[in-house]
mmCIF file with all atom_site columns, C-alpha atoms in Angstrom:
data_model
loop_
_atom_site.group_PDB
_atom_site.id
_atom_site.type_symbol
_atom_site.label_atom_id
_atom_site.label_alt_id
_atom_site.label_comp_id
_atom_site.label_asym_id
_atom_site.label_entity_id
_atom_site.label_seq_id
_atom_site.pdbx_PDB_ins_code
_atom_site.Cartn_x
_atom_site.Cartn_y
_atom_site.Cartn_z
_atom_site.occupancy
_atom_site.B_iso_or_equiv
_atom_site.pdbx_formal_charge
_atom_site.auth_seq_id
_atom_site.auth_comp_id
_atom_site.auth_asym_id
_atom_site.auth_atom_id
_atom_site.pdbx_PDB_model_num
ATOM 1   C CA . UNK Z 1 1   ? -6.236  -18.703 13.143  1.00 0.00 ? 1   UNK Z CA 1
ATOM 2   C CA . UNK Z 1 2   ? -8.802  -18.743 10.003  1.00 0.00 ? 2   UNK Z CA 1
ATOM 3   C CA . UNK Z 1 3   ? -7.797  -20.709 7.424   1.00 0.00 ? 3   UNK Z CA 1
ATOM 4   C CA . UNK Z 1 4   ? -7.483  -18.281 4.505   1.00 0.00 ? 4   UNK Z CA 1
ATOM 5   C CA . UNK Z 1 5   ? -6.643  -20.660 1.808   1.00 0.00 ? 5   UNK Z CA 1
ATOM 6   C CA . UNK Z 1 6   ? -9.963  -22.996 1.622   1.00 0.00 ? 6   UNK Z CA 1
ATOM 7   C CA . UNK Z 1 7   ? -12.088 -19.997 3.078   1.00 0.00 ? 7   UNK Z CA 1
ATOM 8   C CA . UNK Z 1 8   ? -13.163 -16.676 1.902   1.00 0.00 ? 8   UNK Z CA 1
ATOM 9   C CA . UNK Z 1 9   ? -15.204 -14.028 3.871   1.00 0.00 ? 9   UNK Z CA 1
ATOM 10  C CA . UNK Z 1 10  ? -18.429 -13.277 2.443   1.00 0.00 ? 10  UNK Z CA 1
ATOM 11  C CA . UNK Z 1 11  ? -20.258 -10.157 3.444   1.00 0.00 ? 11  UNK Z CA 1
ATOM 12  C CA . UNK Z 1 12  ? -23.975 -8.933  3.337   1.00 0.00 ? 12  UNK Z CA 1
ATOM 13  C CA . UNK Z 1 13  ? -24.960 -5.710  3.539   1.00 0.00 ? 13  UNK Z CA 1
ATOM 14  C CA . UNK Z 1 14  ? -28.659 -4.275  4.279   1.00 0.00 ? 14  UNK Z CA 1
ATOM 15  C CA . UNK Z 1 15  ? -30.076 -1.094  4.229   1.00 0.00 ? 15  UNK Z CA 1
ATOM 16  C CA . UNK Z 1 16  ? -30.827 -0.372  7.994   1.00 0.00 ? 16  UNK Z CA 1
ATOM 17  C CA . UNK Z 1 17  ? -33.611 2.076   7.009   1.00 0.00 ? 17  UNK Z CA 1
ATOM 18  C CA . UNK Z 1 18  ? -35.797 -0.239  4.733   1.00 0.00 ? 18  UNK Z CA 1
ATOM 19  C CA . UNK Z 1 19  ? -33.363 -3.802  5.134   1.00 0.00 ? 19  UNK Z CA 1
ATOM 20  C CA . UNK Z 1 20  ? -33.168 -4.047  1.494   1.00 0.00 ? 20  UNK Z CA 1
ATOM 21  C CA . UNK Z 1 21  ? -30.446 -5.779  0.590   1.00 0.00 ? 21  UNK Z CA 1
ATOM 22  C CA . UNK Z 1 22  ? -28.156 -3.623  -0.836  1.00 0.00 ? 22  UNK Z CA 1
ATOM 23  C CA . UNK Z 1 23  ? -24.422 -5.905  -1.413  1.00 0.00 ? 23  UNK Z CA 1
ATOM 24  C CA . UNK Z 1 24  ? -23.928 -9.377  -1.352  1.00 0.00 ? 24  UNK Z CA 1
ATOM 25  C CA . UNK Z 1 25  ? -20.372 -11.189 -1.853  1.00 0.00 ? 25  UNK Z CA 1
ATOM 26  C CA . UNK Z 1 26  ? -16.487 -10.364 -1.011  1.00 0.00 ? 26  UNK Z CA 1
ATOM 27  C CA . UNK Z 1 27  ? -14.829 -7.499  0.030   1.00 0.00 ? 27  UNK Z CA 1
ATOM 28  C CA . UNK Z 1 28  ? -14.409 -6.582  -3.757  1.00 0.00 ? 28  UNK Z CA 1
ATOM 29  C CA . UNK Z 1 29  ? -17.735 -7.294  -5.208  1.00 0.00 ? 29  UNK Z CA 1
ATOM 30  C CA . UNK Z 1 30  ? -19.152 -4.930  -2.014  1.00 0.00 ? 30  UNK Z CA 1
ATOM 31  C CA . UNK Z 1 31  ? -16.824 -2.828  -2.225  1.00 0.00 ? 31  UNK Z CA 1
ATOM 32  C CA . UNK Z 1 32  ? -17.444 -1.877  -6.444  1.00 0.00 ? 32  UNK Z CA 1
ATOM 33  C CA . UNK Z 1 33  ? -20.957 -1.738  -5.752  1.00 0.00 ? 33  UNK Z CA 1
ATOM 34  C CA . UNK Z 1 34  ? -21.111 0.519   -2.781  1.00 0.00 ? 34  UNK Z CA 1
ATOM 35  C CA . UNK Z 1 35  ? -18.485 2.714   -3.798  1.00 0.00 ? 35  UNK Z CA 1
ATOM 36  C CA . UNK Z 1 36  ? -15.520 2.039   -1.629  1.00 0.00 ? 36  UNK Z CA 1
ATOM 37  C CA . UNK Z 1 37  ? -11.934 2.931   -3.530  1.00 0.00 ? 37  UNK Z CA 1
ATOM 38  C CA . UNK Z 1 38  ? -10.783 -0.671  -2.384  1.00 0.00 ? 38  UNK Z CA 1
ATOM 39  C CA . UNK Z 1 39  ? -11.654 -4.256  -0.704  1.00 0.00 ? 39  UNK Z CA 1
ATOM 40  C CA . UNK Z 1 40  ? -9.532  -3.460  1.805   1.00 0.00 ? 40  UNK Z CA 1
ATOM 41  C CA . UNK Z 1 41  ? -11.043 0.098   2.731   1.00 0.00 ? 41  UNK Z CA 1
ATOM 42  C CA . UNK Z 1 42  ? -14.323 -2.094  2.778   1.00 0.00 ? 42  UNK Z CA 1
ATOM 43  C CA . UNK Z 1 43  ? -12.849 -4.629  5.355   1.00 0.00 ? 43  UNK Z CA 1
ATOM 44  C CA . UNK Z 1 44  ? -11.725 -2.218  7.414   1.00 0.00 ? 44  UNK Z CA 1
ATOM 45  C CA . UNK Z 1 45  ? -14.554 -0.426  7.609   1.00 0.00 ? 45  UNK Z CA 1
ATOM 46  C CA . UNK Z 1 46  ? -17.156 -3.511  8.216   1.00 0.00 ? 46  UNK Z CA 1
ATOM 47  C CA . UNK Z 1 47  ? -14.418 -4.174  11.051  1.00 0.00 ? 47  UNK Z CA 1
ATOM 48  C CA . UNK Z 1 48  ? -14.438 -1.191  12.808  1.00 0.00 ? 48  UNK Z CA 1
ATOM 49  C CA . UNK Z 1 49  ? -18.180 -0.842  12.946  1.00 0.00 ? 49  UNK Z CA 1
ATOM 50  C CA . UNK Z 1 50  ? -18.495 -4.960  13.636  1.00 0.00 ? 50  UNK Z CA 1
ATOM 51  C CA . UNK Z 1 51  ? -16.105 -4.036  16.970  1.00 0.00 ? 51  UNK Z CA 1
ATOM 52  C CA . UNK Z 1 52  ? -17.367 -0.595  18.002  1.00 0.00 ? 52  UNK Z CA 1
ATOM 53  C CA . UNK Z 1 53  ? -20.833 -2.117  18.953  1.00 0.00 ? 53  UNK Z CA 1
ATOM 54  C CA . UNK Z 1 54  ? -22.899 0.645   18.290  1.00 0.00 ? 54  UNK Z CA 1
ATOM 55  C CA . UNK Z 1 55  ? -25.660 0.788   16.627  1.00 0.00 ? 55  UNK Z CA 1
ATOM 56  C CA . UNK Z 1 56  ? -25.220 2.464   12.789  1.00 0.00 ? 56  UNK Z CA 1
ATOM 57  C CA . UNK Z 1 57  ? -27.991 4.319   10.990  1.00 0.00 ? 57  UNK Z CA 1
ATOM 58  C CA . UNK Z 1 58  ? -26.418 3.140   7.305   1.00 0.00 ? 58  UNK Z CA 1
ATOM 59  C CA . UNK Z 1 59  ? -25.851 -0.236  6.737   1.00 0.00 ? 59  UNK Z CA 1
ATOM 60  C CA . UNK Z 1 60  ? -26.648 -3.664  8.847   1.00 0.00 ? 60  UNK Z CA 1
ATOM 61  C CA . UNK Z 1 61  ? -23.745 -5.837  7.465   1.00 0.00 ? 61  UNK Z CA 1
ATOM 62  C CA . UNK Z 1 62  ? -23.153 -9.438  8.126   1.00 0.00 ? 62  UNK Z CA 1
ATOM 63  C CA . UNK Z 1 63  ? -19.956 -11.630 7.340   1.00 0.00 ? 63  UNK Z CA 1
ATOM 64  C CA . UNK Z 1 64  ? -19.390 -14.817 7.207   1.00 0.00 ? 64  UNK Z CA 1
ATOM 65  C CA . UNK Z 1 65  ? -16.494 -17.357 6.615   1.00 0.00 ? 65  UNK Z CA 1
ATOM 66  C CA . UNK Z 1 66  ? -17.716 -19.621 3.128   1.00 0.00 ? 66  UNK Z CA 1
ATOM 67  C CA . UNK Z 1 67  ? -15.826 -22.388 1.365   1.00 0.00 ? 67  UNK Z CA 1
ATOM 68  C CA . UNK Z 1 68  ? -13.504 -21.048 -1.662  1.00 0.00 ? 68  UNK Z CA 1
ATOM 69  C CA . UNK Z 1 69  ? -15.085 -23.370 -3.888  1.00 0.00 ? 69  UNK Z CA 1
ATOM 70  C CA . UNK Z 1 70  ? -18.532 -21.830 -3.932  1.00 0.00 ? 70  UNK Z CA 1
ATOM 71  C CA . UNK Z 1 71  ? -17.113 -18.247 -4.611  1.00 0.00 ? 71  UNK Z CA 1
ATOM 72  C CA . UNK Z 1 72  ? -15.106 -19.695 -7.220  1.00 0.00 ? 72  UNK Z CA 1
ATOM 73  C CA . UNK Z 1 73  ? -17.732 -21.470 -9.028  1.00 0.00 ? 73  UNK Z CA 1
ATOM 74  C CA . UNK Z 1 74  ? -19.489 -17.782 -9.720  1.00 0.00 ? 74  UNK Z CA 1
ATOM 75  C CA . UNK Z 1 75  ? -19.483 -16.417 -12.978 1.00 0.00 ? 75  UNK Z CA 1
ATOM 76  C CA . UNK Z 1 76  ? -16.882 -13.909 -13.363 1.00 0.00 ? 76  UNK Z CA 1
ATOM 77  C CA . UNK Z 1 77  ? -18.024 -10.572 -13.699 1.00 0.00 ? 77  UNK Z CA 1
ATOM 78  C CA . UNK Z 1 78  ? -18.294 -9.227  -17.512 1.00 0.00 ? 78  UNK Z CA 1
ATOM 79  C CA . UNK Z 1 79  ? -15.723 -6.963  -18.737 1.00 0.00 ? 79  UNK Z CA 1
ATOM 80  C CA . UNK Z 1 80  ? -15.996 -4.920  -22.154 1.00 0.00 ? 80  UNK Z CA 1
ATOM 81  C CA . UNK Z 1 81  ? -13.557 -3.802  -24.252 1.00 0.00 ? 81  UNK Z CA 1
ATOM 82  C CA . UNK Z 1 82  ? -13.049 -0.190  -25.189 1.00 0.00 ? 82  UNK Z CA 1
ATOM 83  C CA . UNK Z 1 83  ? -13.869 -0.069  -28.630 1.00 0.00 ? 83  UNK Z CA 1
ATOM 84  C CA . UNK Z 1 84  ? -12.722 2.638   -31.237 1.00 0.00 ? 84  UNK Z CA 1
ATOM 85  C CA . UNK Z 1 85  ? -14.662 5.710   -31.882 1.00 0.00 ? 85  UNK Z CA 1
ATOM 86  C CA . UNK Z 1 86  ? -16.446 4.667   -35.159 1.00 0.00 ? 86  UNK Z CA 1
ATOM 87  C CA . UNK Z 1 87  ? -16.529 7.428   -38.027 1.00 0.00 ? 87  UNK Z CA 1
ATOM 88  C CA . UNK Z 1 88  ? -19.938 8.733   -38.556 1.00 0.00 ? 88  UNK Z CA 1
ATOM 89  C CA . UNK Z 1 89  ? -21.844 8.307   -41.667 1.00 0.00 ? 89  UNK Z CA 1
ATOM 90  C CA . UNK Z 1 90  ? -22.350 11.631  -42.749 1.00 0.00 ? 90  UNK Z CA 1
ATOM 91  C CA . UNK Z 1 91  ? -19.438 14.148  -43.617 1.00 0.00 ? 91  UNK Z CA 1
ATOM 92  C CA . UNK Z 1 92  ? -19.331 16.789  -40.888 1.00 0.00 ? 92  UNK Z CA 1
ATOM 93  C CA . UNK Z 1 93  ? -19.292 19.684  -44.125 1.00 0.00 ? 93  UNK Z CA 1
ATOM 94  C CA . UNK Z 1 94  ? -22.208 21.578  -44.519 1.00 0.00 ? 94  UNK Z CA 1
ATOM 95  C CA . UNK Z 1 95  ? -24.368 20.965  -48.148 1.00 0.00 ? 95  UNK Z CA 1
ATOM 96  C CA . UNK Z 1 96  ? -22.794 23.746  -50.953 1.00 0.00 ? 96  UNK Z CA 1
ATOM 97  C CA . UNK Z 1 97  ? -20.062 24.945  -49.194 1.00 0.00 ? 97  UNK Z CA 1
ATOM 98  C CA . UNK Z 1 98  ? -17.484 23.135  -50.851 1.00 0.00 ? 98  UNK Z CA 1
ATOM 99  C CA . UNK Z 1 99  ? -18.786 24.669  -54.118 1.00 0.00 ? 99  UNK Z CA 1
ATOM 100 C CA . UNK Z 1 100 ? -17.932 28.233  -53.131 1.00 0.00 ? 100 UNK Z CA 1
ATOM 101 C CA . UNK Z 1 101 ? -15.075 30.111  -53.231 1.00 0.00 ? 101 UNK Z CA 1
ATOM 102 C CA . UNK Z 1 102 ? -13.844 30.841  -49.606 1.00 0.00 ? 102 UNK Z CA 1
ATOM 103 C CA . UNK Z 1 103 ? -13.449 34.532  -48.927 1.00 0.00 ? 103 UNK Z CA 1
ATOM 104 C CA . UNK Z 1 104 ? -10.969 35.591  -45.660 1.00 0.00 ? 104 UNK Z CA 1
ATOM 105 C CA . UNK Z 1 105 ? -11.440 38.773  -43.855 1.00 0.00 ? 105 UNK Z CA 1
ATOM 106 C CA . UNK Z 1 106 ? -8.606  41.280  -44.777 1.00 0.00 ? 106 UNK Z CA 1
#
């Protein structure tokens, strides 16, 4: 049995076309960068084609067990606040309108 508590599996993933290296880190950070809707989808992907033993055209992926200290020491990934929709500068009337009478279709 792994020991899931000190441990953390850390995947790379390579382009198998070029081997650029396209993800680097856990099942979350890969899984946000390559599109997956969750770490687990990710993990259960990597281990079906890590047990299927075929060669795949996509991706050459690697994983690895790491100590939890070195993933923790990372910096956390930057989130941004939604900010308000600011009002613009200008009015959104047109120049002179306001100055004439308004006129409605009878």
């Amino acid at each position: 049995m792994n020991d899931y508590i000190h441990n953390v599996m850390w995947y790379t993933v390579w382009d198998a076309k070029t081997g650029d290296l396209v993800a680097s880190g856990t099942a979350a950070m890969c899984a946000r960068r390559l599109g997956y809707s969750s770490s687990g989808s990710f993990a259960s992907a990597v281990s079906h084609w890590l047990c299927d033993g075929r060669q795949h055209v996509k991706y050459t992926i690697q994983r690895e067990y790491i100590p939890r200290s070195e993933v923790d020491s990372l910096p956390q990934r930057r989130k941004y606040k939604k900010q308000k929709a600011r009002r613009c500068a200008n009015t959104d009337e047109l120049q002179g309108m306001m100055d004439s009478p308004i006129i409605s279709p009878r």
